[in-house]
Amino acid sequence: MTQQISVKKQFFTLHPSGALFWEAQSMLLIADVHLGKVTHFRKHGAAIPAHVAYGNLEKLTRVTNHFNPETVCFLGDLFHSKLNTEWEDFAKWVEYVPAKVILISGNHDIIPQYLFEDLGVQVFDELKIGTFLLTHHPTETEGCFNFCGHIHPGVKLKGVGRYFLKLPCFFKSKDQLILPAFGNFTGKYILNPSKNDAIYAIADGEVVEISAT
């Protein structure tokens, strides 16, 4: 189940994959996929099943097929580190998807820009569309609403007794929305919302709005 929100009279759909669809631009926004991370850790001896590496691309395929966007925009940290075998899988994915693919560079995106461009992927430091600013790091720019990633936002919910549940979330403040990490093999940074923030937690395949406490 998705959630639809309105920002500056534009409509956006929050998807339980962690992606966000911008209706007017037919643009799918995705943050922090961290492709190559599983292979990187396996190379250094971490006991991670090889099939986990394919999960992110399968997830990307499902969500792009669902929305059929004209553009897919990655808000940074598309790749975790240097080139490895997952690059070849990504290249095949770019060839498969009919949408234009854009990358907003993140701090982990150290793969040379020309390799992305050879695949037809456009690379920017940031991208401004009207009064919306797309970045990797959270950025404040007067008059703009910022979509970003980097933080891997999460929220901690308290249950009965000492039981706590940590969930990834879309974190919306007055002029900014931070997307959750799309990648399967990523952590969460627990944020403390104020009463003016909107939290959209992801749980059991649903996006659920919750109130700050």
PDB file of C-alpha atoms in Angstrom:
ATOM      1  CA  MET A   1       0.000   0.000   0.000  1.00  0.00           C
ATOM      2  CA  THR A   2       1.343   3.417  -0.971  1.00  0.00           C
ATOM      3  CA  GLN A   3       0.821   6.917   0.417  1.00  0.00           C
ATOM      4  CA  GLN A   4       0.217   9.995  -1.693  1.00  0.00           C
ATOM      5  CA  ILE A   5       1.371  13.401  -0.479  1.00  0.00           C
ATOM      6  CA  SER A   6       1.156  16.903  -1.917  1.00  0.00           C
ATOM      7  CA  VAL A   7       4.070  19.363  -1.928  1.00  0.00           C
ATOM      8  CA  LYS A   8       3.805  22.763  -3.619  1.00  0.00           C
ATOM      9  CA  LYS A   9       0.641  21.567  -5.406  1.00  0.00           C
ATOM     10  CA  GLN A  10       2.514  18.598  -6.884  1.00  0.00           C
ATOM     11  CA  PHE A  11       1.602  14.997  -6.095  1.00  0.00           C
ATOM     12  CA  PHE A  12       4.072  12.355  -4.993  1.00  0.00           C
ATOM     13  CA  THR A  13       3.554   8.669  -4.237  1.00  0.00           C
ATOM     14  CA  LEU A  14       5.559   7.039  -1.461  1.00  0.00           C
ATOM     15  CA  HIS A  15       6.155   3.373  -2.255  1.00  0.00           C
ATOM     16  CA  PRO A  16       7.002   0.642   0.301  1.00  0.00           C
ATOM     17  CA  SER A  17      10.193  -0.140  -1.628  1.00  0.00           C
ATOM     18  CA  GLY A  18      11.492   3.235  -0.439  1.00  0.00           C
ATOM     19  CA  ALA A  19      11.060   4.856  -3.859  1.00  0.00           C
ATOM     20  CA  LEU A  20       9.064   8.023  -4.515  1.00  0.00           C
ATOM     21  CA  PHE A  21       7.127   8.733  -7.723  1.00  0.00           C
ATOM     22  CA  TRP A  22       6.728  12.320  -8.901  1.00  0.00           C
ATOM     23  CA  GLU A  23       3.538  12.307 -10.938  1.00  0.00           C
ATOM     24  CA  ALA A  24       3.916  15.561 -12.904  1.00  0.00           C
ATOM     25  CA  GLN A  25       7.474  14.720 -13.997  1.00  0.00           C
ATOM     26  CA  SER A  26       6.866  10.966 -14.406  1.00  0.00           C
ATOM     27  CA  MET A  27      10.039  10.603 -12.369  1.00  0.00           C
ATOM     28  CA  LEU A  28      10.952   7.859  -9.927  1.00  0.00           C
ATOM     29  CA  LEU A  29      13.277   9.011  -7.126  1.00  0.00           C
ATOM     30  CA  ILE A  30      15.428   6.389  -5.379  1.00  0.00           C
ATOM     31  CA  ALA A  31      18.119   6.947  -2.754  1.00  0.00           C
ATOM     32  CA  ASP A  32      21.033   4.907  -1.439  1.00  0.00           C
ATOM     33  CA  VAL A  33      20.849   1.629  -3.341  1.00  0.00           C
ATOM     34  CA  HIS A  34      24.502   0.817  -2.550  1.00  0.00           C
ATOM     35  CA  LEU A  35      24.937  -1.649  -5.387  1.00  0.00           C
ATOM     36  CA  GLY A  36      28.152  -3.626  -5.084  1.00  0.00           C
ATOM     37  CA  LYS A  37      28.135  -3.527  -1.292  1.00  0.00           C
ATOM     38  CA  VAL A  38      27.307  -7.207  -0.886  1.00  0.00           C
ATOM     39  CA  THR A  39      30.028  -8.264  -3.323  1.00  0.00           C
ATOM     40  CA  HIS A  40      32.481  -5.868  -1.632  1.00  0.00           C
ATOM     41  CA  PHE A  41      31.859  -7.397   1.797  1.00  0.00           C
ATOM     42  CA  ARG A  42      31.921 -10.955   0.472  1.00  0.00           C
ATOM     43  CA  LYS A  43      35.287 -10.229  -1.126  1.00  0.00           C
ATOM     44  CA  HIS A  44      36.580  -9.243   2.311  1.00  0.00           C
ATOM     45  CA  GLY A  45      35.316 -12.405   3.987  1.00  0.00           C
ATOM     46  CA  ALA A  46      31.822 -11.486   5.187  1.00  0.00           C
ATOM     47  CA  ALA A  47      29.473 -14.486   5.198  1.00  0.00           C
ATOM     48  CA  ILE A  48      26.696 -12.931   3.119  1.00  0.00           C
ATOM     49  CA  PRO A  49      24.732 -15.163   0.716  1.00  0.00           C
ATOM     50  CA  ALA A  50      25.538 -14.330  -2.914  1.00  0.00           C
ATOM     51  CA  HIS A  51      21.855 -14.085  -3.876  1.00  0.00           C
ATOM     52  CA  VAL A  52      21.455 -11.001  -1.659  1.00  0.00           C
ATOM     53  CA  ALA A  53      23.378  -9.028  -4.284  1.00  0.00           C
ATOM     54  CA  TYR A  54      20.632  -9.618  -6.857  1.00  0.00           C
ATOM     55  CA  GLY A  55      17.861  -8.467  -4.526  1.00  0.00           C
ATOM     56  CA  ASN A  56      18.397  -4.769  -5.163  1.00  0.00           C
ATOM     57  CA  LEU A  57      18.196  -5.051  -8.955  1.00  0.00           C
ATOM     58  CA  GLU A  58      15.129  -7.271  -8.719  1.00  0.00           C
ATOM     59  CA  LYS A  59      13.552  -4.675  -6.449  1.00  0.00           C
ATOM     60  CA  LEU A  60      14.501  -1.907  -8.902  1.00  0.00           C
ATOM     61  CA  THR A  61      12.920  -3.840 -11.732  1.00  0.00           C
ATOM     62  CA  ARG A  62       9.679  -4.384  -9.827  1.00  0.00           C
ATOM     63  CA  VAL A  63       9.231  -0.745  -8.869  1.00  0.00           C
ATOM     64  CA  THR A  64      10.105   0.613 -12.331  1.00  0.00           C
ATOM     65  CA  ASN A  65       7.685  -1.847 -13.913  1.00  0.00           C
ATOM     66  CA  HIS A  66       5.023  -0.729 -11.435  1.00  0.00           C
ATOM     67  CA  PHE A  67       5.289   3.012 -12.171  1.00  0.00           C
ATOM     68  CA  ASN A  68       6.673   2.870 -15.732  1.00  0.00           C
ATOM     69  CA  PRO A  69       8.395   6.263 -15.269  1.00  0.00           C
ATOM     70  CA  GLU A  70       9.918   8.368 -18.001  1.00  0.00           C
ATOM     71  CA  THR A  71      12.909   9.069 -15.739  1.00  0.00           C
ATOM     72  CA  VAL A  72      14.607   7.197 -12.903  1.00  0.00           C
ATOM     73  CA  CYS A  73      16.663   9.508 -10.699  1.00  0.00           C
ATOM     74  CA  PHE A  74      19.063   8.013  -8.152  1.00  0.00           C
ATOM     75  CA  LEU A  75      19.706  10.416  -5.276  1.00  0.00           C
ATOM     76  CA  GLY A  76      23.270   9.328  -4.654  1.00  0.00           C
ATOM     77  CA  ASP A  77      25.168   6.306  -3.357  1.00  0.00           C
ATOM     78  CA  LEU A  78      24.016   4.181  -6.242  1.00  0.00           C
ATOM     79  CA  PHE A  79      27.221   2.156  -5.905  1.00  0.00           C
ATOM     80  CA  HIS A  80      28.890   1.482  -2.589  1.00  0.00           C
ATOM     81  CA  SER A  81      32.525   1.487  -3.690  1.00  0.00           C
ATOM     82  CA  LYS A  82      34.762   0.518  -6.605  1.00  0.00           C
ATOM     83  CA  LEU A  83      33.773  -1.502  -9.641  1.00  0.00           C
ATOM     84  CA  ASN A  84      32.948  -5.144  -9.101  1.00  0.00           C
ATOM     85  CA  THR A  85      30.833  -7.787 -10.826  1.00  0.00           C
ATOM     86  CA  GLU A  86      27.589  -6.043  -9.859  1.00  0.00           C
ATOM     87  CA  TRP A  87      28.446  -3.283 -12.365  1.00  0.00           C
ATOM     88  CA  GLU A  88      27.788  -5.692 -15.228  1.00  0.00           C
ATOM     89  CA  ASP A  89      24.372  -6.526 -13.785  1.00  0.00           C
ATOM     90  CA  PHE A  90      23.588  -2.815 -13.446  1.00  0.00           C
ATOM     91  CA  ALA A  91      24.611  -2.210 -17.068  1.00  0.00           C
ATOM     92  CA  LYS A  92      22.151  -4.880 -18.169  1.00  0.00           C
ATOM     93  CA  TRP A  93      19.447  -3.272 -16.026  1.00  0.00           C
ATOM     94  CA  VAL A  94      20.030   0.152 -17.629  1.00  0.00           C
ATOM     95  CA  GLU A  95      19.731  -1.461 -21.047  1.00  0.00           C
ATOM     96  CA  TYR A  96      16.507  -3.181 -19.992  1.00  0.00           C
ATOM     97  CA  VAL A  97      14.702  -0.216 -18.436  1.00  0.00           C
ATOM     98  CA  PRO A  98      13.059   2.099 -21.022  1.00  0.00           C
ATOM     99  CA  ALA A  99      13.349   5.180 -18.791  1.00  0.00           C
ATOM    100  CA  LYS A 100      16.056   7.821 -18.850  1.00  0.00           C
ATOM    101  CA  VAL A 101      18.429   7.244 -15.928  1.00  0.00           C
ATOM    102  CA  ILE A 102      19.959  10.070 -13.871  1.00  0.00           C
ATOM    103  CA  LEU A 103      22.436   9.909 -10.990  1.00  0.00           C
ATOM    104  CA  ILE A 104      22.906  12.669  -8.424  1.00  0.00           C
ATOM    105  CA  SER A 105      26.397  11.916  -7.136  1.00  0.00           C
ATOM    106  CA  GLY A 106      26.748  10.792  -3.539  1.00  0.00           C
ATOM    107  CA  ASN A 107      29.754  10.388  -1.283  1.00  0.00           C
ATOM    108  CA  HIS A 108      30.058   6.686  -2.163  1.00  0.00           C
ATOM    109  CA  ASP A 109      29.837   7.257  -5.915  1.00  0.00           C
ATOM    110  CA  ILE A 110      33.553   7.004  -6.704  1.00  0.00           C
ATOM    111  CA  ILE A 111      33.191   5.111  -9.982  1.00  0.00           C
ATOM    112  CA  PRO A 112      34.387   7.410 -12.821  1.00  0.00           C
ATOM    113  CA  GLN A 113      31.598   9.498 -14.291  1.00  0.00           C
ATOM    114  CA  TYR A 114      32.443   8.535 -17.875  1.00  0.00           C
ATOM    115  CA  LEU A 115      31.561   4.895 -17.146  1.00  0.00           C
ATOM    116  CA  PHE A 116      28.025   5.943 -16.220  1.00  0.00           C
ATOM    117  CA  GLU A 117      27.833   8.205 -19.255  1.00  0.00           C
ATOM    118  CA  ASP A 118      28.948   5.318 -21.480  1.00  0.00           C
ATOM    119  CA  LEU A 119      25.773   3.542 -20.317  1.00  0.00           C
ATOM    120  CA  GLY A 120      23.672   6.618 -21.127  1.00  0.00           C
ATOM    121  CA  VAL A 121      23.328   7.616 -17.454  1.00  0.00           C
ATOM    122  CA  GLN A 122      23.460  11.379 -16.866  1.00  0.00           C
ATOM    123  CA  VAL A 123      25.400  12.456 -13.761  1.00  0.00           C
ATOM    124  CA  PHE A 124      24.846  15.680 -11.781  1.00  0.00           C
ATOM    125  CA  ASP A 125      26.028  17.094  -8.466  1.00  0.00           C
ATOM    126  CA  GLU A 126      22.471  18.330  -7.918  1.00  0.00           C
ATOM    127  CA  LEU A 127      19.422  18.952 -10.055  1.00  0.00           C
ATOM    128  CA  LYS A 128      16.887  21.768  -9.749  1.00  0.00           C
ATOM    129  CA  ILE A 129      13.463  21.345 -11.330  1.00  0.00           C
ATOM    130  CA  GLY A 130      11.312  24.405 -10.767  1.00  0.00           C
ATOM    131  CA  THR A 131      11.264  24.985  -7.009  1.00  0.00           C
ATOM    132  CA  PHE A 132      12.385  21.432  -6.206  1.00  0.00           C
ATOM    133  CA  LEU A 133      16.033  20.624  -5.511  1.00  0.00           C
ATOM    134  CA  LEU A 134      17.291  17.047  -5.855  1.00  0.00           C
ATOM    135  CA  THR A 135      20.488  16.276  -3.921  1.00  0.00           C
ATOM    136  CA  HIS A 136      22.226  13.444  -2.119  1.00  0.00           C
ATOM    137  CA  HIS A 137      23.012  15.229   1.138  1.00  0.00           C
ATOM    138  CA  PRO A 138      20.186  17.119   2.873  1.00  0.00           C
ATOM    139  CA  THR A 139      20.456  20.689   1.618  1.00  0.00           C
ATOM    140  CA  GLU A 140      18.689  23.911   2.536  1.00  0.00           C
ATOM    141  CA  THR A 141      18.117  26.366  -0.321  1.00  0.00           C
ATOM    142  CA  GLU A 142      15.792  29.317   0.097  1.00  0.00           C
ATOM    143  CA  GLY A 143      12.585  28.953  -1.876  1.00  0.00           C
ATOM    144  CA  CYS A 144      13.199  25.275  -2.723  1.00  0.00           C
ATOM    145  CA  PHE A 145      11.846  21.997  -1.436  1.00  0.00           C
ATOM    146  CA  ASN A 146      14.640  19.427  -1.145  1.00  0.00           C
ATOM    147  CA  PHE A 147      14.406  15.715  -1.949  1.00  0.00           C
ATOM    148  CA  CYS A 148      17.485  13.870  -0.729  1.00  0.00           C
ATOM    149  CA  GLY A 149      18.912  10.696   0.779  1.00  0.00           C
ATOM    150  CA  HIS A 150      22.217   9.938   2.562  1.00  0.00           C
ATOM    151  CA  ILE A 151      20.769   9.691   6.083  1.00  0.00           C
ATOM    152  CA  HIS A 152      19.027   6.275   5.731  1.00  0.00           C
ATOM    153  CA  PRO A 153      16.247   7.587   8.007  1.00  0.00           C
ATOM    154  CA  GLY A 154      14.521   5.328  10.464  1.00  0.00           C
ATOM    155  CA  VAL A 155      12.064   5.706  13.297  1.00  0.00           C
ATOM    156  CA  LYS A 156      11.851   3.854  16.613  1.00  0.00           C
ATOM    157  CA  LEU A 157       8.409   2.830  17.817  1.00  0.00           C
ATOM    158  CA  LYS A 158       7.753   1.783  21.389  1.00  0.00           C
ATOM    159  CA  GLY A 159       5.516  -1.170  22.103  1.00  0.00           C
ATOM    160  CA  VAL A 160       4.453  -2.897  25.275  1.00  0.00           C
ATOM    161  CA  GLY A 161       7.063  -3.049  28.025  1.00  0.00           C
ATOM    162  CA  ARG A 162      10.598  -2.701  26.726  1.00  0.00           C
ATOM    163  CA  TYR A 163       9.762  -3.728  23.178  1.00  0.00           C
ATOM    164  CA  PHE A 164      10.986  -1.367  20.454  1.00  0.00           C
ATOM    165  CA  LEU A 165      10.628  -1.597  16.691  1.00  0.00           C
ATOM    166  CA  LYS A 166      12.960   0.211  14.280  1.00  0.00           C
ATOM    167  CA  LEU A 167      11.544   0.886  10.816  1.00  0.00           C
ATOM    168  CA  PRO A 168      12.844   2.704   7.727  1.00  0.00           C
ATOM    169  CA  CYS A 169      10.850   5.789   6.899  1.00  0.00           C
ATOM    170  CA  PHE A 170      10.295   8.777   4.654  1.00  0.00           C
ATOM    171  CA  PHE A 171      11.098  11.788   6.844  1.00  0.00           C
ATOM    172  CA  LYS A 172       9.335  15.015   5.829  1.00  0.00           C
ATOM    173  CA  SER A 173       9.969  18.407   7.363  1.00  0.00           C
ATOM    174  CA  LYS A 174       8.818  21.842   6.226  1.00  0.00           C
ATOM    175  CA  ASP A 175      11.058  22.165   3.159  1.00  0.00           C
ATOM    176  CA  GLN A 176      12.576  18.713   2.814  1.00  0.00           C
ATOM    177  CA  LEU A 177      11.849  15.037   2.393  1.00  0.00           C
ATOM    178  CA  ILE A 178      14.568  12.472   3.115  1.00  0.00           C
ATOM    179  CA  LEU A 179      14.050   9.149   1.366  1.00  0.00           C
ATOM    180  CA  PRO A 180      14.830   5.850   3.098  1.00  0.00           C
ATOM    181  CA  ALA A 181      17.708   3.751   1.833  1.00  0.00           C
ATOM    182  CA  PHE A 182      16.496   1.605  -1.060  1.00  0.00           C
ATOM    183  CA  GLY A 183      19.271  -0.961  -0.697  1.00  0.00           C
ATOM    184  CA  ASN A 184      18.571  -4.205   1.142  1.00  0.00           C
ATOM    185  CA  PHE A 185      21.984  -4.317   2.832  1.00  0.00           C
ATOM    186  CA  THR A 186      21.936  -0.918   4.541  1.00  0.00           C
ATOM    187  CA  GLY A 187      21.443   0.350   8.073  1.00  0.00           C
ATOM    188  CA  LYS A 188      19.101   2.957   9.536  1.00  0.00           C
ATOM    189  CA  TYR A 189      19.784   6.210  11.338  1.00  0.00           C
ATOM    190  CA  ILE A 190      17.075   6.817  13.911  1.00  0.00           C
ATOM    191  CA  LEU A 191      15.763  10.376  13.751  1.00  0.00           C
ATOM    192  CA  ASN A 192      13.827  12.190  16.457  1.00  0.00           C
ATOM    193  CA  PRO A 193      10.883  13.938  14.804  1.00  0.00           C
ATOM    194  CA  SER A 194       9.308  17.113  16.104  1.00  0.00           C
ATOM    195  CA  LYS A 195       5.571  17.703  16.103  1.00  0.00           C
ATOM    196  CA  ASN A 196       5.936  19.589  12.816  1.00  0.00           C
ATOM    197  CA  ASP A 197       7.547  16.669  10.983  1.00  0.00           C
ATOM    198  CA  ALA A 198       5.679  13.979   9.069  1.00  0.00           C
ATOM    199  CA  ILE A 199       6.877  10.395   9.339  1.00  0.00           C
ATOM    200  CA  TYR A 200       5.900   7.712   6.832  1.00  0.00           C
ATOM    201  CA  ALA A 201       7.163   4.374   8.122  1.00  0.00           C
ATOM    202  CA  ILE A 202       7.566   1.276   5.964  1.00  0.00           C
ATOM    203  CA  ALA A 203       6.280  -1.953   7.478  1.00  0.00           C
ATOM    204  CA  ASP A 204       4.996  -5.225   6.006  1.00  0.00           C
ATOM    205  CA  GLY A 205       4.818  -3.838   2.469  1.00  0.00           C
ATOM    206  CA  GLU A 206       2.924  -0.703   3.476  1.00  0.00           C
ATOM    207  CA  VAL A 207       3.733   2.974   3.933  1.00  0.00           C
ATOM    208  CA  VAL A 208       2.048   4.165   7.110  1.00  0.00           C
ATOM    209  CA  GLU A 209       1.909   7.737   8.388  1.00  0.00           C
ATOM    210  CA  ILE A 210       2.691   7.944  12.103  1.00  0.00           C
ATOM    211  CA  SER A 211       2.663  10.837  14.520  1.00  0.00           C
ATOM    212  CA  ALA A 212       5.682  12.149  16.389  1.00  0.00           C
ATOM    213  CA  THR A 213       5.550  11.456  20.131  1.00  0.00           C
TER     214      THR A 213
END
